Amino acid sequence: MKASPHLISDESFIDVPKRLRHLLAELIGAAADDVFLGNSASWGLQVLANGLPWREGDEVLVMADDFPATVFPWFVIRRYGARVRQLDISQPVPTPEVLERQISARTRVVCLSWVWSLTGHVIDIPALAEVCLSRRVHLVVNATQGLGALPFDVQSTSVAAVTCSGFKWLCGPYATGFAWIDPEVRESMHPTQAYWLALPDDIALDLNREGQHRQREELGARAYDVFGTANFLNFLPWSASVSYLLTETIDAIAAHDRALVGRLIDGVADTAYRVISPTDPDHRAAIVVVTAGEERANAGLHQLLAEAGVDAALRGGNLRLSPHLYNTADDIDRAVAVIRSHDRLPKHRIG
Ligand SMILES: Cc1ncc(COP(=O)(O)O)c(C=O)c1O
């Protein structure tokens, strides 16, 4: 397209982001007008951090050990006299009871990752959303490590906003993401930006002669789109991925991933490796974190897996395996075989 620019029509500047917005909205059961496009999970959070109407002394509650992308974007609220309170809890993820106790009169937002990337623990979104609703606090969820592998519908819980990277379970290229903000919450926000290509649907596009230059107020969530919305190189392949996920259905993909995860957990059950992630099918995601209890041994196994062509991640000193729709039972068996062979090595050779 770059070599033959006539292949890039003026209309595609509108149609490419529009199609992606609709696909992402379908994925989470939302209206397309309530979804905006980003380049990361952080994008949606920074929009909220800069757009929500803060008052002096307000606070955002986050977990101290949550993934940094869930925490960092909020730090800018200092400039509005608000602050981030980081909570240290002794549990893998906050329960409704813990949250209930920790929400203070100053708390305006609670922001949490849906699935913990270092352990695979999953928060109970509906229960936490209920607590937040009863305290008139916005629950904002970073869905990056869940969406695409687990079903999610914004209609079924009272979350205030959801943000998500596109390059994990949604199989997009790097530098993709999106967010959804409940329309009532969005109504309360200040505009944070104005972009010439953020146009209402009913404006016929003339890229160079749009007429009057004024801040547009009738844009819905797309007012918060990351600039460069016709990001062909990233958004066309990401649209193809999301469309494919929707065609296969997230329920079917979740069942497939669940079976692979179960096979993996069973395969390592009687080894010296300990599964850190939840093993109960009702409380786990598609992330399986295992450890030999010692970082060097984990690093050694990571190396062996790589040599066997198994892509695992070494995260926080532990091994993370994340099977998804492109994996098969054979892939899992191959990983399990390597893990089991490593398990049998004499202790002094491990690592
Ligand atoms: C929970 C979680 N959120 C977000 C990200 C990425 O953040 P961003 O898209 O803002 O760069 C990751 C991984 O990279 C993650 O594991």
Coordinates of N, CA and C and ligand atoms in Angstrom, one line a residue, residues 40-42 67 69 113 115 117 142 144-145 165 167-168 174, ligand 1:
S40 N -2.1 0.7 23.6 CA -1.7 0.0 24.8 C -2.8 -0.1 25.7
A41 N -2.6 -0.8 26.8 CA -3.6 -0.8 27.9 C -3.5 0.5 28.6
S42 N -2.2 1.0 28.7 CA -2.0 2.3 29.4 C -2.8 3.5 28.8
F67 N 0.5 -5.3 38.0 CA 1.4 -5.1 36.8 C 1.6 -3.5 36.7
A69 N 1.7 -1.5 34.4 CA 0.8 -0.7 33.4 C -0.5 -0.4 34.1
S113 N -5.9 -5.3 37.7 CA -5.8 -6.2 36.5 C -6.7 -7.3 36.7
V115 N -6.5 -10.4 35.3 CA -5.6 -11.6 35.5 C -4.2 -11.2 35.8
S117 N -0.5 -11.1 35.7 CA 0.4 -11.7 34.7 C 1.5 -12.6 35.4
N142 N -8.1 -3.6 34.0 CA -7.1 -3.8 32.9 C -7.3 -5.3 32.5
T144 N -6.0 -7.0 30.1 CA -5.0 -7.5 29.1 C -4.7 -8.9 29.2
Q145 N -4.6 -9.5 30.4 CA -4.2 -10.9 30.4 C -5.4 -11.9 30.4
S165 N -4.6 -4.3 26.3 CA -3.6 -4.3 25.3 C -4.1 -5.2 24.1
F167 N -2.0 -6.8 22.1 CA -0.9 -7.7 21.7 C -0.7 -8.9 22.5
K168 N -1.7 -9.2 23.4 CA -1.6 -10.5 24.2 C -2.6 -11.5 23.6
Y174 N 2.2 -5.5 18.3 CA 2.6 -4.6 19.4 C 2.1 -3.2 19.1
Ligands
LIG1 C1 -1.6 -7.1 32.9 C2 -0.8 -6.4 31.8 N1 -1.2 -5.1 31.4 C3 -0.6 -4.5 30.5 C4 0.4 -5.0 29.8 C5 1.1 -4.1 28.7 O1 0.8 -2.8 29.0 P1 0.7 -1.7 27.8 O2 -0.2 -2.2 26.8 O3 0.2 -0.5 28.5 O4 2.1 -1.4 27.4 C6 0.9 -6.3 30.1 C7 2.1 -6.9 29.5 O5 2.9 -6.4 28.8 C8 0.2 -7.0 31.2 O6 0.6 -8.2 31.5

